GROMACS .gro file of N, CA and C in nm:
model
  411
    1UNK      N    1   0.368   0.216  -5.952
    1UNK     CA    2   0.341   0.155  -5.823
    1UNK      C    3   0.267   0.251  -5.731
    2UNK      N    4   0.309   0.367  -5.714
    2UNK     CA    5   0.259   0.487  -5.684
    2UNK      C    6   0.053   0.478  -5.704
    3UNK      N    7   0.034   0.502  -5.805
    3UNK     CA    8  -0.071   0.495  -5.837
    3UNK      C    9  -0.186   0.356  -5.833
    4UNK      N   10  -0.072   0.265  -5.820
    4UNK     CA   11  -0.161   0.119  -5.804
    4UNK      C   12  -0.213   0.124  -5.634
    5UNK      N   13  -0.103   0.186  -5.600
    5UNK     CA   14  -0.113   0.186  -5.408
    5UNK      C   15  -0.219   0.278  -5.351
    6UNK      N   16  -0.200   0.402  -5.437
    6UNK     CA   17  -0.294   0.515  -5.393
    6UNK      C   18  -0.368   0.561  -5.547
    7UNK      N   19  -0.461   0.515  -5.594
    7UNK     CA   20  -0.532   0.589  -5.729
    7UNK      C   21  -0.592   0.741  -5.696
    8UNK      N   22  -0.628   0.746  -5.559
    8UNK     CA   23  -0.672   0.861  -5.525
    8UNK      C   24  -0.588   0.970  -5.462
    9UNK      N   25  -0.451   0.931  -5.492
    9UNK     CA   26  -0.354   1.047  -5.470
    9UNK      C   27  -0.313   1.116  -5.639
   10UNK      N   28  -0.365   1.243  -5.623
   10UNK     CA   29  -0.343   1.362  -5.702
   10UNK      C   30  -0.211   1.367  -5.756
   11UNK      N   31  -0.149   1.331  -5.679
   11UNK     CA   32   0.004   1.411  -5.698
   11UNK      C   33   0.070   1.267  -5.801
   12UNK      N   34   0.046   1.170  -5.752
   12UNK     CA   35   0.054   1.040  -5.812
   12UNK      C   36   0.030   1.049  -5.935
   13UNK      N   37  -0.084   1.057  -5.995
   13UNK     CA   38  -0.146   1.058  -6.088
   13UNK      C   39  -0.087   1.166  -6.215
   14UNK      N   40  -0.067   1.297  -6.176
   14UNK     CA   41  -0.048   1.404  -6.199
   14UNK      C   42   0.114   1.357  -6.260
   15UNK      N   43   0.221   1.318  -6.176
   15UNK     CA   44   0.349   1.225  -6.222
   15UNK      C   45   0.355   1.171  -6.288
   16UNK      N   46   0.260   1.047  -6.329
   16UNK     CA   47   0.206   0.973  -6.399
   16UNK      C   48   0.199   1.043  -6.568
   17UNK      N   49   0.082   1.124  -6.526
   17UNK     CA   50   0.086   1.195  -6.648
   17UNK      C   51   0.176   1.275  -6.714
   18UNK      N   52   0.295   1.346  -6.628
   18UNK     CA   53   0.395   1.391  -6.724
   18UNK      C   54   0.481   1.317  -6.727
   19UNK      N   55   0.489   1.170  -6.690
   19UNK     CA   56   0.616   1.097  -6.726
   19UNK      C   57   0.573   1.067  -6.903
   20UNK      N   58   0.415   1.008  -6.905
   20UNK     CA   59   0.368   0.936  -7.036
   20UNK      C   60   0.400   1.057  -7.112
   21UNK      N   61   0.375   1.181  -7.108
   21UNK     CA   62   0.373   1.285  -7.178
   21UNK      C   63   0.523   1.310  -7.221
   22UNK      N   64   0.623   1.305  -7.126
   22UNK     CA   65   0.746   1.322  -7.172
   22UNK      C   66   0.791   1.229  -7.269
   23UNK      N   67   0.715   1.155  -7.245
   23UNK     CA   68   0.785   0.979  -7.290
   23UNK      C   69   0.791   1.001  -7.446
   24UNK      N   70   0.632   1.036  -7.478
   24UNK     CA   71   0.566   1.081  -7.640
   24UNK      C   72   0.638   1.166  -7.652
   25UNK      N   73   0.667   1.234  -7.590
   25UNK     CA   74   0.714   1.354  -7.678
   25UNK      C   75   0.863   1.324  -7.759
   26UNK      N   76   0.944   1.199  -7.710
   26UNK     CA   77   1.083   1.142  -7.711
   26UNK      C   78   1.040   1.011  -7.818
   27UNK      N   79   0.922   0.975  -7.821
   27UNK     CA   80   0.934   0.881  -7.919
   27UNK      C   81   0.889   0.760  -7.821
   28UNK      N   82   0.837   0.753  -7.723
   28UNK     CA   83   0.852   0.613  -7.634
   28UNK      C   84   0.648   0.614  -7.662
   29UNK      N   85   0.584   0.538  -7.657
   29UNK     CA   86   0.426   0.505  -7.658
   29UNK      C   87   0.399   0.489  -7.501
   30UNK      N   88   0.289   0.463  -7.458
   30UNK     CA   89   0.268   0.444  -7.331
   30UNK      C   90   0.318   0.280  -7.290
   31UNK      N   91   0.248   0.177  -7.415
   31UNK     CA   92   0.274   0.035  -7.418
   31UNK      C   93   0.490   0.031  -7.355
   32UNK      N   94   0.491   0.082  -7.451
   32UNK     CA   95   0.671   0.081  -7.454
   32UNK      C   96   0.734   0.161  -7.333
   33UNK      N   97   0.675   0.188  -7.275
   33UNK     CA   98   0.677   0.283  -7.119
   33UNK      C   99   0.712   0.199  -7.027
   34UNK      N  100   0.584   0.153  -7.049
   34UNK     CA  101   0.569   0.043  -6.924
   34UNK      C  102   0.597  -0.050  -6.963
   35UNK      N  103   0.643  -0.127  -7.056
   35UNK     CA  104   0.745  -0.253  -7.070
   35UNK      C  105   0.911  -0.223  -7.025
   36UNK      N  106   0.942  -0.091  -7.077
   36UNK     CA  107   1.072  -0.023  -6.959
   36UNK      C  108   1.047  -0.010  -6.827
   37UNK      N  109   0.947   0.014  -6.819
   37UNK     CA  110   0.951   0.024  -6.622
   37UNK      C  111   0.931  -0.133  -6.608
   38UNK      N  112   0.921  -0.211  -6.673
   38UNK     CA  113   0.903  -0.355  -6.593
   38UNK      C  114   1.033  -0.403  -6.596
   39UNK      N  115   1.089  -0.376  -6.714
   39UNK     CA  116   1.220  -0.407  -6.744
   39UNK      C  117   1.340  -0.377  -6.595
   40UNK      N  118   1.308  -0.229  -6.558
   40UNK     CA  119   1.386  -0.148  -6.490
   40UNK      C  120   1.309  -0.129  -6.329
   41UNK      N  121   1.401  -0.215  -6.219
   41UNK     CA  122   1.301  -0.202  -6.090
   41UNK      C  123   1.424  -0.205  -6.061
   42UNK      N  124   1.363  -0.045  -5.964
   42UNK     CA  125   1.450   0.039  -5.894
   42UNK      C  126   1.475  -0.016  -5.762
   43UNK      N  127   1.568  -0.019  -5.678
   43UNK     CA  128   1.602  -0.087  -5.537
   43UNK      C  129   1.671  -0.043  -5.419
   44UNK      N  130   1.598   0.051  -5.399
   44UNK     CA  131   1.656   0.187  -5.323
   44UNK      C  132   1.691   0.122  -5.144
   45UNK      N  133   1.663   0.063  -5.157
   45UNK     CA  134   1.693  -0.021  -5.000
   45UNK      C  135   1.811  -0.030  -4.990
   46UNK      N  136   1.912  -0.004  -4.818
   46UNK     CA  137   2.008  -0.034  -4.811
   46UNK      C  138   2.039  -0.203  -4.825
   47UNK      N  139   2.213  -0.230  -4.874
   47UNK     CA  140   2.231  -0.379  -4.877
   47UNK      C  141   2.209  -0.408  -4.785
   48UNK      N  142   2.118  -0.535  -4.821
   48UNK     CA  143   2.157  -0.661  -4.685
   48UNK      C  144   2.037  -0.611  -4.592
   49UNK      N  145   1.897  -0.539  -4.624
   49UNK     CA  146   1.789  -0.504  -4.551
   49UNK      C  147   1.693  -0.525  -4.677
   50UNK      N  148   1.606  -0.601  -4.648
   50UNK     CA  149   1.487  -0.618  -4.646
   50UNK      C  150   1.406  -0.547  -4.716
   51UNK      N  151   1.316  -0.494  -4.836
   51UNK     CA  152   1.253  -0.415  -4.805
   51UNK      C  153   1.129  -0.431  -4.749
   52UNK      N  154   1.032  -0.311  -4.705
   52UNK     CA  155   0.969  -0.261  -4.639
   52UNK      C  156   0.860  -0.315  -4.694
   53UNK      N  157   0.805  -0.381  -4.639
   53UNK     CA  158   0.644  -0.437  -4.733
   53UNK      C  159   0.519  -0.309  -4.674
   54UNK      N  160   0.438  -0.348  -4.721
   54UNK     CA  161   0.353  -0.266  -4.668
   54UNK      C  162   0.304  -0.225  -4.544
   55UNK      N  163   0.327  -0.119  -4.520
   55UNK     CA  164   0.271  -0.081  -4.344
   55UNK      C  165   0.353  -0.139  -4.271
   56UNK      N  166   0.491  -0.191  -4.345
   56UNK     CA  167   0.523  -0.331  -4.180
   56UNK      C  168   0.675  -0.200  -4.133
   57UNK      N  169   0.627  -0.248  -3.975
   57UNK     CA  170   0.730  -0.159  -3.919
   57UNK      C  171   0.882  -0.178  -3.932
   58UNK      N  172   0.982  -0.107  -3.942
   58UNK     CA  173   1.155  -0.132  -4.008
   58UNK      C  174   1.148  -0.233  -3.849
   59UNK      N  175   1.254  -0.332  -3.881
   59UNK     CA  176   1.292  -0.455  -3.822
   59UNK      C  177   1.458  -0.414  -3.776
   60UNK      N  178   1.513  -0.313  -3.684
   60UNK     CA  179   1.624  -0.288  -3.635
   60UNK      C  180   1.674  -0.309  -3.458
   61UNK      N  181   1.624  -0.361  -3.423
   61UNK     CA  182   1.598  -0.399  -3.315
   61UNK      C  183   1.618  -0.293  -3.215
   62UNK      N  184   1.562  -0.163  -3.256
   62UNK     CA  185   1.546  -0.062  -3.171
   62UNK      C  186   1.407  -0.055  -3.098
   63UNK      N  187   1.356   0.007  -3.031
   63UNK     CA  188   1.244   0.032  -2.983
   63UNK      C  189   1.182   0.156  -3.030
   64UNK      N  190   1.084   0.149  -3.074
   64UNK     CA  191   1.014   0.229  -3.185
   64UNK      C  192   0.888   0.249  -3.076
   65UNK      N  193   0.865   0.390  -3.007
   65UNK     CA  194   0.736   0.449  -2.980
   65UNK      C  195   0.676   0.514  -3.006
   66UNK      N  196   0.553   0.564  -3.044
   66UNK     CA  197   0.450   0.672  -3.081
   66UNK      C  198   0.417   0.735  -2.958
   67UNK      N  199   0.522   0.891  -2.927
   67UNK     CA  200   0.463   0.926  -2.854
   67UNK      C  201   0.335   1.069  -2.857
   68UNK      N  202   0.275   1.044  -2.812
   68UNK     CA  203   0.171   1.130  -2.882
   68UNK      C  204   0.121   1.252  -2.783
   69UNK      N  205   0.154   1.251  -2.690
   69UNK     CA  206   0.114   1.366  -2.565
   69UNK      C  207   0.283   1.425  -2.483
   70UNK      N  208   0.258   1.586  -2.472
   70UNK     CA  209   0.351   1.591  -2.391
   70UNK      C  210   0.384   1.494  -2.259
   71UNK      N  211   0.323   1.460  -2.198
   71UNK     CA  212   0.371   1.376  -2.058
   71UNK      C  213   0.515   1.258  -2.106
   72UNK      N  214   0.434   1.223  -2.235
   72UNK     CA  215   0.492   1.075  -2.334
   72UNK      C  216   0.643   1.158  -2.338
   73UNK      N  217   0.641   1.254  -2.436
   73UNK     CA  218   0.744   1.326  -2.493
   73UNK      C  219   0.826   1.346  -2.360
   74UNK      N  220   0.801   1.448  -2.234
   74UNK     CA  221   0.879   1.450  -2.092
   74UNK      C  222   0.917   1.348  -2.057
   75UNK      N  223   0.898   1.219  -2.038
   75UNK     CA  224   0.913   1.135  -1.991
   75UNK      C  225   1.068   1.035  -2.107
   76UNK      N  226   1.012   1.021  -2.221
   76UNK     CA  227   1.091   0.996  -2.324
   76UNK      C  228   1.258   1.099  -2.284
   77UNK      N  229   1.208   1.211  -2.275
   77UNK     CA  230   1.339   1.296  -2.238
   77UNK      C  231   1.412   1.235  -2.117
   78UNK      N  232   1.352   1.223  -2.011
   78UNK     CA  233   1.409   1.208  -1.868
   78UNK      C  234   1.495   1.071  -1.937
   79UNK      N  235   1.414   0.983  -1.991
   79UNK     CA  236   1.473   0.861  -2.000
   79UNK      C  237   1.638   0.882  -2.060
   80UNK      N  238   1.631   0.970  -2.162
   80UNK     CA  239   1.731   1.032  -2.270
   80UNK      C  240   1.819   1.068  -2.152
   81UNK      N  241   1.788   1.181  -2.055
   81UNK     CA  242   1.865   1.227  -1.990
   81UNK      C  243   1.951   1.125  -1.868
   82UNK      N  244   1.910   1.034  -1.843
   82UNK     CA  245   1.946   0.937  -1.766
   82UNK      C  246   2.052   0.822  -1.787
   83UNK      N  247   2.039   0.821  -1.963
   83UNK     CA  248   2.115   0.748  -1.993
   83UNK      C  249   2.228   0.843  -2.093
   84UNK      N  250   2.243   0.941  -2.032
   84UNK     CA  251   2.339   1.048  -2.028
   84UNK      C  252   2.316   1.126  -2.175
   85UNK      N  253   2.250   1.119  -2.267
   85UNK     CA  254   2.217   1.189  -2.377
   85UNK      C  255   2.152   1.322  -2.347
   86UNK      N  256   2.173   1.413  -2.268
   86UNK     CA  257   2.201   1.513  -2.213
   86UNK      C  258   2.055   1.617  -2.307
   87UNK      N  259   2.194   1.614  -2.453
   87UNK     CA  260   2.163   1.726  -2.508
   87UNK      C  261   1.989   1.731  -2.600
   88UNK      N  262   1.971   1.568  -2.636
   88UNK     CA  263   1.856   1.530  -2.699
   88UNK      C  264   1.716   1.544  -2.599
   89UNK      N  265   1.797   1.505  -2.469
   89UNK     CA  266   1.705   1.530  -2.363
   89UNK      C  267   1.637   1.632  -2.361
   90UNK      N  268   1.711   1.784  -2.319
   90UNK     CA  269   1.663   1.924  -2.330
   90UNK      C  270   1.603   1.890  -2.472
   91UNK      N  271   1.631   1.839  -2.568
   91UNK     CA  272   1.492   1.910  -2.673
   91UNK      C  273   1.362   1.824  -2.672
   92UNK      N  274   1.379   1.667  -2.592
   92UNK     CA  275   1.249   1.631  -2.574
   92UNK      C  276   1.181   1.723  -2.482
   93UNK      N  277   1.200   1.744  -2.371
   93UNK     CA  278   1.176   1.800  -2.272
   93UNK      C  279   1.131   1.991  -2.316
   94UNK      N  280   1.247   2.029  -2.345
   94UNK     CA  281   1.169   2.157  -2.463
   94UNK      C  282   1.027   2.126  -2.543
   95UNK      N  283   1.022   2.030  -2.627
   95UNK     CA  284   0.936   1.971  -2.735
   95UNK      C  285   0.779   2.005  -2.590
   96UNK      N  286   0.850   1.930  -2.491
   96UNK     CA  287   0.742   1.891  -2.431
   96UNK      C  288   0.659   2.027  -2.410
   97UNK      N  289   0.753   2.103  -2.296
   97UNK     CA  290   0.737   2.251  -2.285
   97UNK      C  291   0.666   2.334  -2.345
   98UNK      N  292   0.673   2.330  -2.524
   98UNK     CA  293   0.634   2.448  -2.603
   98UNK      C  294   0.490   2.315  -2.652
   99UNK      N  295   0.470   2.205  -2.660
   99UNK     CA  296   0.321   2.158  -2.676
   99UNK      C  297   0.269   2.179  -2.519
  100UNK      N  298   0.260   2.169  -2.452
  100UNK     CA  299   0.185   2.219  -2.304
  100UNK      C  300   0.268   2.270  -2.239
  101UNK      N  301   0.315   2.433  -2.162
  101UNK     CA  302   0.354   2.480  -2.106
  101UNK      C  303   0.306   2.433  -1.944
  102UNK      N  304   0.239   2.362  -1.914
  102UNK     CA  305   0.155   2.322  -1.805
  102UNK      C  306   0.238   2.174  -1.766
  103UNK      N  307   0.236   2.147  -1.850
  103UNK     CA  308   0.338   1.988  -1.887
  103UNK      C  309   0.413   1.958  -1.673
  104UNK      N  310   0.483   2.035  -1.604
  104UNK     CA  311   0.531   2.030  -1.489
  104UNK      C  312   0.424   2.018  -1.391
  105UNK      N  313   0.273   2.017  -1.461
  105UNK     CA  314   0.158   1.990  -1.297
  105UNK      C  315   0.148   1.868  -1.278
  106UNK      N  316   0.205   1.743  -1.456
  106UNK     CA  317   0.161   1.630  -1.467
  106UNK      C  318   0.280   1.557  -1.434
  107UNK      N  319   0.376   1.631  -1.454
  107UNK     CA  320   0.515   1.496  -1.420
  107UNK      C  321   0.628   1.677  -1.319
  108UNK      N  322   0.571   1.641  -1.209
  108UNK     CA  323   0.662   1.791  -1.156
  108UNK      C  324   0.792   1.747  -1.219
  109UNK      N  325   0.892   1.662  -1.218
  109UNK     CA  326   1.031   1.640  -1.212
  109UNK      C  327   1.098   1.754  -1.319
  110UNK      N  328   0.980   1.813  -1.430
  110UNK     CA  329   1.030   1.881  -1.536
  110UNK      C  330   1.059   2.052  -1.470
  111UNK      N  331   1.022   2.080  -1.377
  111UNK     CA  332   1.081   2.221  -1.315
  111UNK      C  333   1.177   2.206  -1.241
  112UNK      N  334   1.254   2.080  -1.232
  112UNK     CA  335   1.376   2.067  -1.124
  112UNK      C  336   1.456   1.997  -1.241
  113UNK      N  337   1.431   1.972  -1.378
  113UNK     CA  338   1.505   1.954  -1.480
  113UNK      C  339   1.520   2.142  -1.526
  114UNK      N  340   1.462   2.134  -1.533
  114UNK     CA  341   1.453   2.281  -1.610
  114UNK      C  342   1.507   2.379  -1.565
  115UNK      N  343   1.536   2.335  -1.434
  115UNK     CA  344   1.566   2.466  -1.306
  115UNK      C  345   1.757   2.442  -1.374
  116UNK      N  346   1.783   2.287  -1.355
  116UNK     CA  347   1.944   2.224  -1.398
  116UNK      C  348   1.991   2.264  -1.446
  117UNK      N  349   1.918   2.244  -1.665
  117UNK     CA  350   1.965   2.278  -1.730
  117UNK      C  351   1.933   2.411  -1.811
  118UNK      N  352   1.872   2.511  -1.754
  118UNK     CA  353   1.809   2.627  -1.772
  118UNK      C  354   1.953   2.725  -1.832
  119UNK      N  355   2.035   2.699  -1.776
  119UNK     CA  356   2.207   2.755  -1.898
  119UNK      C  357   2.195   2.694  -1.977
  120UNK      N  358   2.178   2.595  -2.014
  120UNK     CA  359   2.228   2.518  -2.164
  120UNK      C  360   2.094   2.573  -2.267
  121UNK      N  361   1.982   2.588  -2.232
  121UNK     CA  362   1.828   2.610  -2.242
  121UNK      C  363   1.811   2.716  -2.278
  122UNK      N  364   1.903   2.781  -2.367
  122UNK     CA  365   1.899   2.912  -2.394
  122UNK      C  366   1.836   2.991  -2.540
  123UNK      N  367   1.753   2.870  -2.568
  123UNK     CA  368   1.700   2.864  -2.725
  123UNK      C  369   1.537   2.954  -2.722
  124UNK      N  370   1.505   2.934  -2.570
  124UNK     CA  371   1.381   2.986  -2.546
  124UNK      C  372   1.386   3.076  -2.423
  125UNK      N  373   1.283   3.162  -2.417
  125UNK     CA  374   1.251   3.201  -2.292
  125UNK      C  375   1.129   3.252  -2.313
  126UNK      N  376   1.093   3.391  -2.164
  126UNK     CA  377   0.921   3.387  -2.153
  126UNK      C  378   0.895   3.315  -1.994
  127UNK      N  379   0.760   3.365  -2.050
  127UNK     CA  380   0.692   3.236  -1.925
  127UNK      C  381   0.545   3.193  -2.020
  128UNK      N  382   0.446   3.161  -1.967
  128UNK     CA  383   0.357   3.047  -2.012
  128UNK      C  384   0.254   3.171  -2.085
  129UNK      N  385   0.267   3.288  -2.095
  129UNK     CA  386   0.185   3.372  -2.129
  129UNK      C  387   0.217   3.449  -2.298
  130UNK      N  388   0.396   3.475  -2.251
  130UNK     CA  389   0.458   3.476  -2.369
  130UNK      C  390   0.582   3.441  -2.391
  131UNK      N  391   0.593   3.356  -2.447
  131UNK     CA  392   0.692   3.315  -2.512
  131UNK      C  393   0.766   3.287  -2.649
  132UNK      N  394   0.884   3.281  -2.627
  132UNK     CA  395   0.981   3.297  -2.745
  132UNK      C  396   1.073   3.187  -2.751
  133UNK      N  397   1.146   3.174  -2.891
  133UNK     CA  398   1.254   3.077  -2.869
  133UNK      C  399   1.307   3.104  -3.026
  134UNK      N  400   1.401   3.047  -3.050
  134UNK     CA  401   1.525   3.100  -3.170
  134UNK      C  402   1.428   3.002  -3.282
  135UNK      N  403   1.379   2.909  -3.271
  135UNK     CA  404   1.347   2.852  -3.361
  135UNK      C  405   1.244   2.838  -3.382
  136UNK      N  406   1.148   2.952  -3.372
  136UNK     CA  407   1.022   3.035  -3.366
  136UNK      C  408   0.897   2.926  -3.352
  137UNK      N  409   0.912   2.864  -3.285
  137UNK     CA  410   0.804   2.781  -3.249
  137UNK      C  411   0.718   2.852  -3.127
   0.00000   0.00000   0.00000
């Protein structure tokens, strides 16, 4: 399936080839391969969900955003932080921080967050010139 989806993925292909190869080497033909894999479809989906057709987005009735710019990411935090998720907050809001250190000219509210939880915030420090943090980003 792999290879029907993507022919031009390497790694696909490459799988491909040492499954057939293992197969011969055990006595199985390529024909007799793939009449076992038709035989045998794997169903890795949790019960009682759906699977995933192509490209289509999971159906959980969460809200699913792409955020793609720090402002997105700060803002995503505040929201976190508001509805009391505290701790996820500081790492959107971090996240935001270490992709634009500048991030507080576009949404100030993040230097009077930062100023708050600047004890709990103890993973990084520095200022915008140099900086550090435990999880070497």
């Amino acid at each position: 399936k792999a290879v029907a989806l993507n022919p031009d993925d390497g790694h696909a292909n490459e799988n491909l080839e040492v499954l057939v190869n293992f197969a011969s080497s055990h006595g199985y033909d390529r024909k007799k391969l793939e009449a076992l894999g038709k035989k045998v479809e794997l169903d890795l989906t949790p019960k009682g969900q759906k699977p995933v057709e192509d490209e289509e987005a999971p159906k959980s009735g969460r809200d699913y955003r792409i955020l793609s710019n720090p402002v997105q990411i700060g803002n995503r935090g505040r929201e976190l932080d508001k509805r009391g998720e505290k701790r996820i907050a500081r790492g959107y809001v971090s996240l935001a921080l270490h992709l634009n250190p500048w991030v507080g000219l576009q949404i100030p509210w993040v230097d009077d967050f930062v100023a708050e939880e600047r004890s709990r915030m103890t993973y990084w420090g520095g200022n915008a010139f140099v900086g550090w943090d435990k999880t070497k980003v």
